[in-house]
mmCIF file of N, CA and C in Angstrom:
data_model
loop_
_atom_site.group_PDB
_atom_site.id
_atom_site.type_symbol
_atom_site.label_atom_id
_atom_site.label_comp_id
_atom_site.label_asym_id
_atom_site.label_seq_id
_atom_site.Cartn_x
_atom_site.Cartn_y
_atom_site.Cartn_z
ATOM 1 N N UNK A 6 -9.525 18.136 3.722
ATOM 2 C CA UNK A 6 -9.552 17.217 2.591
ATOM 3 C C UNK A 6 -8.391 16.233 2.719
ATOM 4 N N UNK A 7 -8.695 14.616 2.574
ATOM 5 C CA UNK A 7 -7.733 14.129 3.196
ATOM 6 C C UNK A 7 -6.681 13.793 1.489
ATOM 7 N N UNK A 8 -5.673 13.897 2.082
ATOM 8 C CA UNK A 8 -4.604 13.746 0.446
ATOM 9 C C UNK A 8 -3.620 12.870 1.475
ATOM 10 N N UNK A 9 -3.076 11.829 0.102
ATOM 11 C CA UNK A 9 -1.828 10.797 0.517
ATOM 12 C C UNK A 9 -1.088 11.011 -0.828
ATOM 13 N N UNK A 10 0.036 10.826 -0.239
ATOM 14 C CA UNK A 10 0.983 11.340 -1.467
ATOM 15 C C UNK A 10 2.390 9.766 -0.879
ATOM 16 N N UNK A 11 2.151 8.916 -2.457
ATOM 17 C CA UNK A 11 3.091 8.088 -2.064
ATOM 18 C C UNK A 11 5.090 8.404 -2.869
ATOM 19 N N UNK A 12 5.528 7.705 -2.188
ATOM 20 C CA UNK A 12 7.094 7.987 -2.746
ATOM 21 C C UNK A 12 7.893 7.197 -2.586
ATOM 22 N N UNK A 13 8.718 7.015 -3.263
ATOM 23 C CA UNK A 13 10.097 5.656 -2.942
ATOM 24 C C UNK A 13 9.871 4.733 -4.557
ATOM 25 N N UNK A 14 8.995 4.923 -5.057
ATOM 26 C CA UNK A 14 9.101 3.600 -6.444
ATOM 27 C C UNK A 14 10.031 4.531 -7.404
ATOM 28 N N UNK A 15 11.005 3.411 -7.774
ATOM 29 C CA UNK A 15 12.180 3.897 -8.871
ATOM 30 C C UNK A 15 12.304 2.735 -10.080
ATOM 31 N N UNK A 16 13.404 2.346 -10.596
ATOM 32 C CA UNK A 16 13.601 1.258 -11.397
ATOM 33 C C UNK A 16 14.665 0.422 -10.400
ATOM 34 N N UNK A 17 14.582 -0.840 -10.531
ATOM 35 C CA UNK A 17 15.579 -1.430 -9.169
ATOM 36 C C UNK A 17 15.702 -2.850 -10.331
ATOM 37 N N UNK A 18 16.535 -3.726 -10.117
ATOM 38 C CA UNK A 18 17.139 -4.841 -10.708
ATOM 39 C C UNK A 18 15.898 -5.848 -10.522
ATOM 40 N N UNK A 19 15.860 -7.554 -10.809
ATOM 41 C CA UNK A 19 15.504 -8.160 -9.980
ATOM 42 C C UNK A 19 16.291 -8.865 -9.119
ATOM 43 N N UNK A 20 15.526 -9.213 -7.672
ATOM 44 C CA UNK A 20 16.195 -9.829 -6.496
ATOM 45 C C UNK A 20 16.186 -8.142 -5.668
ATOM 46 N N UNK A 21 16.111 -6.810 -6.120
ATOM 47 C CA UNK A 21 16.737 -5.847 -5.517
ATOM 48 C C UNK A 21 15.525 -5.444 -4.206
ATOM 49 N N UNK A 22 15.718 -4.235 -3.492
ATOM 50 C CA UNK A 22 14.664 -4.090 -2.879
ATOM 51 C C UNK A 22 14.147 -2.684 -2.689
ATOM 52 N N UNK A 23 12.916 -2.085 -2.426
ATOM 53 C CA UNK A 23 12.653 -0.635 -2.488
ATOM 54 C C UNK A 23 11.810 -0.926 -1.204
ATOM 55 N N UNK A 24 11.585 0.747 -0.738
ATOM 56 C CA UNK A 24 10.855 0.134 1.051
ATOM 57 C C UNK A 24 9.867 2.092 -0.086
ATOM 58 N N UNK A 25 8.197 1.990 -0.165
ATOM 59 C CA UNK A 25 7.680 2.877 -0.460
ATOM 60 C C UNK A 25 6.987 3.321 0.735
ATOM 61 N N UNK A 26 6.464 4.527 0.361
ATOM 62 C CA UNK A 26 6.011 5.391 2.057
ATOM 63 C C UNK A 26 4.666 6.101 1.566
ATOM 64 N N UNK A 27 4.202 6.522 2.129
ATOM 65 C CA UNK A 27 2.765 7.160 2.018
ATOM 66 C C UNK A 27 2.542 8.159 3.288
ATOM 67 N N UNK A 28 2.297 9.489 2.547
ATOM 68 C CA UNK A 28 2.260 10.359 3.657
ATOM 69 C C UNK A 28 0.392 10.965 3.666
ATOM 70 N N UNK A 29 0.018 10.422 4.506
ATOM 71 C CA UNK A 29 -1.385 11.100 4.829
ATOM 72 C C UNK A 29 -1.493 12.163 5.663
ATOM 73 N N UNK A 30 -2.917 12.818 4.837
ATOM 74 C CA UNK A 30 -2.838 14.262 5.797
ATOM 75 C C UNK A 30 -4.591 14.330 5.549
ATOM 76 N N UNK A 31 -5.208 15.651 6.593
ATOM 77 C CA UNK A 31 -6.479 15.280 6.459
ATOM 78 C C UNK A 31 -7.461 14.852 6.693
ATOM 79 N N UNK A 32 -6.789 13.515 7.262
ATOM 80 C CA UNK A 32 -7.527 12.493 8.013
ATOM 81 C C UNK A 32 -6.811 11.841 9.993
ATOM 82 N N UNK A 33 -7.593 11.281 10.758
ATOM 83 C CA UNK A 33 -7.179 10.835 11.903
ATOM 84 C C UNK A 33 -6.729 9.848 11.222
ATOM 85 N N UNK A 34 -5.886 9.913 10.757
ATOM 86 C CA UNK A 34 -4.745 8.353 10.134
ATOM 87 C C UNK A 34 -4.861 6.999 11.022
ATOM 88 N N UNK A 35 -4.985 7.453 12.661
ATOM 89 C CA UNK A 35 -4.473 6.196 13.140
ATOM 90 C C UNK A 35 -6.188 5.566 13.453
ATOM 91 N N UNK A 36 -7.393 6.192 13.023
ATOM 92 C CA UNK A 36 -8.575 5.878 13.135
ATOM 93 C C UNK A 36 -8.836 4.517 11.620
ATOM 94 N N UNK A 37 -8.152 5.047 10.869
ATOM 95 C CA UNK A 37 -8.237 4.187 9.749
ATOM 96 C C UNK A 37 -7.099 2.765 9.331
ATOM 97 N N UNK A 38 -7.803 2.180 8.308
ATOM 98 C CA UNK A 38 -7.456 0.929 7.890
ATOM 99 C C UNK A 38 -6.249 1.161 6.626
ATOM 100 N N UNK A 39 -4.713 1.007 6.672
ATOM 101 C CA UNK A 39 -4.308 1.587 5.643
ATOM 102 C C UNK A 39 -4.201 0.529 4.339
ATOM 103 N N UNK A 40 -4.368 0.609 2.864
ATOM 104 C CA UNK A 40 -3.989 -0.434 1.900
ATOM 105 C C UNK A 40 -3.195 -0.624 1.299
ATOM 106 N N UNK A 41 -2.494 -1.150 0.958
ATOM 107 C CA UNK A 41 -1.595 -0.483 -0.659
ATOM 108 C C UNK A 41 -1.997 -1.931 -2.093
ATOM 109 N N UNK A 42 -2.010 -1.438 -2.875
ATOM 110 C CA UNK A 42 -2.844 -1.255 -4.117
ATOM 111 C C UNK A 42 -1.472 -1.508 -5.280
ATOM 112 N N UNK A 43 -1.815 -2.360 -6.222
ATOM 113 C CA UNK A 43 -1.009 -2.100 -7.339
ATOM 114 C C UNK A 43 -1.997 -2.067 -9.189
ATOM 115 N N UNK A 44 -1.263 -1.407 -10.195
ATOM 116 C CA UNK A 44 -1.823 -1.549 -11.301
ATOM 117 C C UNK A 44 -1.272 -2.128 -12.361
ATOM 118 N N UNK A 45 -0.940 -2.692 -12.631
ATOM 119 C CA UNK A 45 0.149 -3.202 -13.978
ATOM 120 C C UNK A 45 -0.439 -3.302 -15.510
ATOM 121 N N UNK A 46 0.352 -1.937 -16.175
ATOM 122 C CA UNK A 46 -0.217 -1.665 -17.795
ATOM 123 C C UNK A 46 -0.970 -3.236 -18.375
ATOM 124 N N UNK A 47 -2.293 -2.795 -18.545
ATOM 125 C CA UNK A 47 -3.147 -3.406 -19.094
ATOM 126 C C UNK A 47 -4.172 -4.465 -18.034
ATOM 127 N N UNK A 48 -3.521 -4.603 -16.717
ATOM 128 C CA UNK A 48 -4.018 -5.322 -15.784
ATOM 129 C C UNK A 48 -5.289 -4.638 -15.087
ATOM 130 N N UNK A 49 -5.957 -5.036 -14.211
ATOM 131 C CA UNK A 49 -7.360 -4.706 -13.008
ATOM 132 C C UNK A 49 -5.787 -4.264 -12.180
ATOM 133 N N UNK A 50 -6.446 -3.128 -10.926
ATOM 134 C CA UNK A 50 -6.016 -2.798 -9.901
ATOM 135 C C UNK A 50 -6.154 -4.156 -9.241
ATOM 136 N N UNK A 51 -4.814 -4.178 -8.270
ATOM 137 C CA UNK A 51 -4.837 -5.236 -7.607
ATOM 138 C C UNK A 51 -4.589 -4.962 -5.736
ATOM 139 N N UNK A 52 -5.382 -6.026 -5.290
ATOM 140 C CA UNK A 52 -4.536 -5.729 -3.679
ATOM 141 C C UNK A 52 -3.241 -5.996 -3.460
ATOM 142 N N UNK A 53 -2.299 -5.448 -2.544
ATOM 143 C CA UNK A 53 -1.174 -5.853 -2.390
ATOM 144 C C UNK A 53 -0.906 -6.452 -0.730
ATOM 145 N N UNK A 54 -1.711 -5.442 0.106
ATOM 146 C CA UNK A 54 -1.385 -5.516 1.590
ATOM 147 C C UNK A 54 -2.516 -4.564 2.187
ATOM 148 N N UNK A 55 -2.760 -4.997 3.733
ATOM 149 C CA UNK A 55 -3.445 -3.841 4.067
ATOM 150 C C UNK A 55 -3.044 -4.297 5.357
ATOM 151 N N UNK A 56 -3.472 -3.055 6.014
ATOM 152 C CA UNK A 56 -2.936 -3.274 7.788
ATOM 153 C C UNK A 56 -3.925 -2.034 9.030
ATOM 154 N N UNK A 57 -4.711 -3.076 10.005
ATOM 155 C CA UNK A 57 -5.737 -2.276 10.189
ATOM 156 C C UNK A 57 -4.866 -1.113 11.238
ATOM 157 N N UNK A 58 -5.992 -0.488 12.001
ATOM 158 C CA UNK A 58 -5.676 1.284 12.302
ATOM 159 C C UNK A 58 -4.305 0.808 13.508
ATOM 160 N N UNK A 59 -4.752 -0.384 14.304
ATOM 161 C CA UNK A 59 -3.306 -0.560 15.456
ATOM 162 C C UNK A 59 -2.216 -1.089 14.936
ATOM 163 N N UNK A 60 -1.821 -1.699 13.573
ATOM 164 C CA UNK A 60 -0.731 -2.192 13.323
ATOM 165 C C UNK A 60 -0.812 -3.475 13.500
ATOM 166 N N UNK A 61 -2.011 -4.347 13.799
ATOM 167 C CA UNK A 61 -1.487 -5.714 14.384
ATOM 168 C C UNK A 61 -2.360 -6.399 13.553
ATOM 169 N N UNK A 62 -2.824 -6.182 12.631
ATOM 170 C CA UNK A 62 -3.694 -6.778 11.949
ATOM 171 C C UNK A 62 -3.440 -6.745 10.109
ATOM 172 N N UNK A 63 -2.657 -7.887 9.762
ATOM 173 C CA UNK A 63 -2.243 -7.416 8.409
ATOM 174 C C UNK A 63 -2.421 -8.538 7.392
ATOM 175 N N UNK A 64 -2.686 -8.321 6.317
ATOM 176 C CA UNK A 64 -2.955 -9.161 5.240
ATOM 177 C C UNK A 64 -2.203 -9.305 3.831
ATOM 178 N N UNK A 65 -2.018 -10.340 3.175
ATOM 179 C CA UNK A 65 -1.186 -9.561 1.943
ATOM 180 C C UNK A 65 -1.945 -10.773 0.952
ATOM 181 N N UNK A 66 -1.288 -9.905 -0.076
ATOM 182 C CA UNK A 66 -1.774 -11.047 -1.316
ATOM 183 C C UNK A 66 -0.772 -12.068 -1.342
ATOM 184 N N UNK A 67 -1.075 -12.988 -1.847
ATOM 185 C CA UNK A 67 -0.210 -14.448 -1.990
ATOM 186 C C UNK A 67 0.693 -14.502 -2.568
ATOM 187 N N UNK A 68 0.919 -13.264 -3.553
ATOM 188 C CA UNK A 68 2.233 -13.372 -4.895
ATOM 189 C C UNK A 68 3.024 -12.524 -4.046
ATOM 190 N N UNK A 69 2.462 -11.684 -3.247
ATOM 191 C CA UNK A 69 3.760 -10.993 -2.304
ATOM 192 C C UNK A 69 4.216 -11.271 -1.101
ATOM 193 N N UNK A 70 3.446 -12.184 -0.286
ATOM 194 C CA UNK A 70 3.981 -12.826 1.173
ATOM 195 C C UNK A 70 5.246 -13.464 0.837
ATOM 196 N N UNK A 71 5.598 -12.881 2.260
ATOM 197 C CA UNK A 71 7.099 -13.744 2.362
ATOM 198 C C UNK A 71 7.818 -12.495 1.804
ATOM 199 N N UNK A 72 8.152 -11.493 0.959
ATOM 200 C CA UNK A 72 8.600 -10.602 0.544
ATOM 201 C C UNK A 72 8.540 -9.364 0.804
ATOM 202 N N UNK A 73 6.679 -8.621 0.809
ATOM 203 C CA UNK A 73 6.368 -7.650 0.976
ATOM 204 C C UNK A 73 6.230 -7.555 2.719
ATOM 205 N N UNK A 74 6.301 -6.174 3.315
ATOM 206 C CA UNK A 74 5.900 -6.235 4.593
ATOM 207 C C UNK A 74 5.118 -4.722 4.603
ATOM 208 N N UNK A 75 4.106 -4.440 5.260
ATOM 209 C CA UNK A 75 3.346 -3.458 5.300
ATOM 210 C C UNK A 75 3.858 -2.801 6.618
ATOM 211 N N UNK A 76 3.835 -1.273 6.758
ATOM 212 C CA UNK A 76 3.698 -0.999 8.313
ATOM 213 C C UNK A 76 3.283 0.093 8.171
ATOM 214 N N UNK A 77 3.424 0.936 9.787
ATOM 215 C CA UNK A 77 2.655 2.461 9.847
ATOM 216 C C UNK A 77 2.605 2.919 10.969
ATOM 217 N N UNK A 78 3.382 4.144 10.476
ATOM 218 C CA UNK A 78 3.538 5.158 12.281
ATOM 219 C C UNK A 78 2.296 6.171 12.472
ATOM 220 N N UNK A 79 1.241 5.914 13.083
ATOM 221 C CA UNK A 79 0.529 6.667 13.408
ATOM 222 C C UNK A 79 0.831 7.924 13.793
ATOM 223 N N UNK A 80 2.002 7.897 14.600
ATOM 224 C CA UNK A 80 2.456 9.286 15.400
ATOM 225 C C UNK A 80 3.022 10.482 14.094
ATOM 226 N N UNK A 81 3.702 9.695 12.826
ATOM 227 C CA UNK A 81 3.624 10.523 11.625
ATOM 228 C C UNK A 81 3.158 10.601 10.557
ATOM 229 N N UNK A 82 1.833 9.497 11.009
ATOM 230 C CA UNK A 82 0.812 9.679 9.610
ATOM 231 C C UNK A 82 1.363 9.189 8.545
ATOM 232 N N UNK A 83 2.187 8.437 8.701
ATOM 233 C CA UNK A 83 2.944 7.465 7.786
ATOM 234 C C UNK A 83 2.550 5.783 7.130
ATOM 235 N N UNK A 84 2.668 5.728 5.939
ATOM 236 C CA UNK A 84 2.334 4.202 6.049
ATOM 237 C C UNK A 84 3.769 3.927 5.000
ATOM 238 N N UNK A 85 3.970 2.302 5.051
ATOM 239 C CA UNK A 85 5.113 1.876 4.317
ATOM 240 C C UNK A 85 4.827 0.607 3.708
ATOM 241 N N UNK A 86 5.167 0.049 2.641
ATOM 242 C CA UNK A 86 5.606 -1.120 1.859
ATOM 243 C C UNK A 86 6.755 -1.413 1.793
ATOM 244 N N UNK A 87 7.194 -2.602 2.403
ATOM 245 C CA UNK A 87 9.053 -2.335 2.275
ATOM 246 C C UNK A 87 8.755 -3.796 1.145
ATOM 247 N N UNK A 88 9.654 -3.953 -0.102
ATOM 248 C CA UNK A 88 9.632 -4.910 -0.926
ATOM 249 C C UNK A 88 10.605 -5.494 -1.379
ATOM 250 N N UNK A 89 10.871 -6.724 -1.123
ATOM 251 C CA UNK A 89 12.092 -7.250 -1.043
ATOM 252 C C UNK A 89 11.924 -8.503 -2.740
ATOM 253 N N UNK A 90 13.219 -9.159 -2.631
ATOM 254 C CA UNK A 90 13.019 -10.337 -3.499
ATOM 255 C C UNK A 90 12.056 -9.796 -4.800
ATOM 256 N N UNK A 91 12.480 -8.517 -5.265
ATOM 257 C CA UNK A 91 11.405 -8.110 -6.192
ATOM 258 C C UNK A 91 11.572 -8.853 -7.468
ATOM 259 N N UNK A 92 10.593 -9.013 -8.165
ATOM 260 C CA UNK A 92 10.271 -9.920 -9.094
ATOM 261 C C UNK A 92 9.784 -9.231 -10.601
ATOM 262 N N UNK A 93 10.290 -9.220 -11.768
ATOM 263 C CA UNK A 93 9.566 -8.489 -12.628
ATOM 264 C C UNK A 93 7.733 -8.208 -12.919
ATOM 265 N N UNK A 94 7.298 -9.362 -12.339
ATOM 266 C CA UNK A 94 6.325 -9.138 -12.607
ATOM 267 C C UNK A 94 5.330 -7.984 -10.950
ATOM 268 N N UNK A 95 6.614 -7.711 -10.844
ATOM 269 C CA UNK A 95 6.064 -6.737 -9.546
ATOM 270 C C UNK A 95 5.865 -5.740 -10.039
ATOM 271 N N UNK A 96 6.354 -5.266 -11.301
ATOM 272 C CA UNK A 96 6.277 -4.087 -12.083
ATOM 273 C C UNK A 96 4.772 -3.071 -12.168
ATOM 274 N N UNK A 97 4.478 -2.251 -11.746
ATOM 275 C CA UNK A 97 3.371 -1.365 -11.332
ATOM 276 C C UNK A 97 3.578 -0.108 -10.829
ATOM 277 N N UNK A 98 2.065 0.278 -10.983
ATOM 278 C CA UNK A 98 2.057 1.307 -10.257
ATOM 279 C C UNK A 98 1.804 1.388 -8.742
ATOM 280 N N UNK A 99 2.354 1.610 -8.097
ATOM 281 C CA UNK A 99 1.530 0.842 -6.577
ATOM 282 C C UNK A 99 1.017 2.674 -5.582
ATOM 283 N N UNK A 100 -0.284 2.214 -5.209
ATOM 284 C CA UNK A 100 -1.061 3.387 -4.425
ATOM 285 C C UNK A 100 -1.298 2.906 -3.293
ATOM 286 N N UNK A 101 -1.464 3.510 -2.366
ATOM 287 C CA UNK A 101 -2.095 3.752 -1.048
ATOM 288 C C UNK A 101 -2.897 4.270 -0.492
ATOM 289 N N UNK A 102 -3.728 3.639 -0.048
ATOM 290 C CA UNK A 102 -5.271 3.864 0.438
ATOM 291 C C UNK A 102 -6.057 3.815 1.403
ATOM 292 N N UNK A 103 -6.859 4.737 1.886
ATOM 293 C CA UNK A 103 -7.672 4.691 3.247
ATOM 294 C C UNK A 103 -8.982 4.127 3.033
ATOM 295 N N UNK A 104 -10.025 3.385 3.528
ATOM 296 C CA UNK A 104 -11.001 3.497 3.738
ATOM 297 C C UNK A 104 -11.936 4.271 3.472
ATOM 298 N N UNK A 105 -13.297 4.464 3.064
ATOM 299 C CA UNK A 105 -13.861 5.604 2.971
ATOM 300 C C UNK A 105 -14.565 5.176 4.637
ATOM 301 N N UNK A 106 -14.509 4.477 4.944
ATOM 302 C CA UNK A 106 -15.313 4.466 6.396
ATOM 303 C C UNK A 106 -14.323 4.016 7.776
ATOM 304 N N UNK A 107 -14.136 4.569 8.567
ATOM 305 C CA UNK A 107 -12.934 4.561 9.579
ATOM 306 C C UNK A 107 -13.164 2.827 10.154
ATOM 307 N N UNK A 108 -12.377 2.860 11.185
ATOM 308 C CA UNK A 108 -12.554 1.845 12.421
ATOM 309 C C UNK A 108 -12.310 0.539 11.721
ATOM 310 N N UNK A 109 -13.487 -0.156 10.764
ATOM 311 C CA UNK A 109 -13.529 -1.321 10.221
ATOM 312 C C UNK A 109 -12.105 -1.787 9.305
ATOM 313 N N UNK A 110 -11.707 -2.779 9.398
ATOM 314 C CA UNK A 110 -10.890 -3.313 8.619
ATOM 315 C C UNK A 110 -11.183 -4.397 7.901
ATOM 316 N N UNK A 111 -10.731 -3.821 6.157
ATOM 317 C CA UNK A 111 -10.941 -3.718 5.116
ATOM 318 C C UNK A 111 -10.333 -4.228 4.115
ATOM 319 N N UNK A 112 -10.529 -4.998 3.086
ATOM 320 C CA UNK A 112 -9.123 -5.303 1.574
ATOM 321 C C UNK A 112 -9.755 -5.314 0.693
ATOM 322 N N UNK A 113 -11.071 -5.042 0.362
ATOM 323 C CA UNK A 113 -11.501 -4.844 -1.222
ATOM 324 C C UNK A 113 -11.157 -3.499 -1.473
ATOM 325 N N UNK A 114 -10.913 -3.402 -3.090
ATOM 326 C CA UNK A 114 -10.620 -1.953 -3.103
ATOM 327 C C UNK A 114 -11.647 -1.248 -3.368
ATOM 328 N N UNK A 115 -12.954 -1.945 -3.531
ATOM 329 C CA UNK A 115 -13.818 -0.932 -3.737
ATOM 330 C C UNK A 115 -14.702 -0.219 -2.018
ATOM 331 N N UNK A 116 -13.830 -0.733 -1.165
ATOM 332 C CA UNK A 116 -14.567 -0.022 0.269
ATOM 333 C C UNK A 116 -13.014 0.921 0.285
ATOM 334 N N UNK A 117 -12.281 1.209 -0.525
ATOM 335 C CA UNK A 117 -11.319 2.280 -0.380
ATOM 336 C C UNK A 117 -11.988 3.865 -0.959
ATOM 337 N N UNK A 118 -12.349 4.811 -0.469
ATOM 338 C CA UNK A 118 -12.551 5.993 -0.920
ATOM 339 C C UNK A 118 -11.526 6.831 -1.139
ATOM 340 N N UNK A 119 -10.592 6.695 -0.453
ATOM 341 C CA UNK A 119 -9.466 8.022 -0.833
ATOM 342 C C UNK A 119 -7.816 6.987 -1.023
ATOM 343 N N UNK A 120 -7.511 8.097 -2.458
ATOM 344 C CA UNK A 120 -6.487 7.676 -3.380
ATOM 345 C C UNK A 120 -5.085 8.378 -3.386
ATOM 346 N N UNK A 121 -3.941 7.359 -3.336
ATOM 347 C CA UNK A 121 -3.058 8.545 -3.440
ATOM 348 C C UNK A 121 -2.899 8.563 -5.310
ATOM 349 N N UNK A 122 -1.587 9.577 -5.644
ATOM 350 C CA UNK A 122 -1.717 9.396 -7.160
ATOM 351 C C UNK A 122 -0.925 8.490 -7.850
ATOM 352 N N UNK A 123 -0.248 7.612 -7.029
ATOM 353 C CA UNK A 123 0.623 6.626 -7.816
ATOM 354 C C UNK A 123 2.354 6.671 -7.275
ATOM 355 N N UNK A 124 3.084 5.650 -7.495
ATOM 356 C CA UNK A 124 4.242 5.521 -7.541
ATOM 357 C C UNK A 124 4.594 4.207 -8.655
ATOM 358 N N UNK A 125 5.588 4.742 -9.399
ATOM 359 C CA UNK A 125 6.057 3.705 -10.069
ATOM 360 C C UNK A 125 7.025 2.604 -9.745
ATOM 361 N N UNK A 126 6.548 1.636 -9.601
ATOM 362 C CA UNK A 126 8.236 0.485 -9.337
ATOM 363 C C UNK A 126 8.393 -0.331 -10.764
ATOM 364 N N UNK A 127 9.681 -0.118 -11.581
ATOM 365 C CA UNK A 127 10.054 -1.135 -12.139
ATOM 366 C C UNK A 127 10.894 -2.276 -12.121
ATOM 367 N N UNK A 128 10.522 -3.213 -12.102
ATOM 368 C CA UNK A 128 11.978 -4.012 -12.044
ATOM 369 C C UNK A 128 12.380 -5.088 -13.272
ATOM 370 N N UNK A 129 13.424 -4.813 -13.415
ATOM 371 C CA UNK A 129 13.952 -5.153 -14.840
ATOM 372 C C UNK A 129 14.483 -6.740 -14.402
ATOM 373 N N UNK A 130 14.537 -7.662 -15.340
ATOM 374 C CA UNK A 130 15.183 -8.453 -15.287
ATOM 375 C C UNK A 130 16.533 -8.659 -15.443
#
């Protein structure tokens, strides 16, 4: 059963920076497309980044380029968000996500099948 368990979101200033991680298990990690995902009280889930199974293929949303950077060690089943220049309205819950179908690379969240349970980032003004 594949489970991702994300970690690293705290409360941080703005301008400050947090780098979040995602540990997958379960799955051939480096077969898949990884995402990361945000929610903000009262908002739609949103995309943030995704990066296909070799690392060389990456996308982000427009309010986070230039800031956010996605990556991922296959060899430890690892994925990362490092987030810089954070901005209050970065404030969310942010998840990480596989594919429900391997190989293809992916950024809607509805071709995501498996969820981690959340990390919080706040950032205060």
């Amino acid at each position: 059963q594949v489970q991702l368990v994300e970690s690293g979101g705290r409360l941080v200033q703005a301008g400050g920076s947090l780098k979040l991680s995602c540990a997958v298990s379960g799955r051939t990690f480096s077969m898949y497309t990884m995402g990361w995902f945000r929610q903000a009280p009262g908002k739609e889930r949103e995309f943030v980044a995704a990066i296909n199974k070799f690392g060389s293929g990456i996308n982000y949303a427009d309010s986070v380029k230039g800031r956010f950077t996605i990556s991922r060690d296959n060899a430890k089943n690892m994925g990362y968000l490092e987030m810089n220049s954070l901005k209050p309205e970065d404030t969310a819950v942010y998840y990480c996500a596989l594919p429900t179908v391997p190989y293809f690379y992916v950024t809607r969240a509805a071709d995501f099948g498996s969820w981690g349970q959340g990390t919080q980032v706040t950032v205060s003004s």
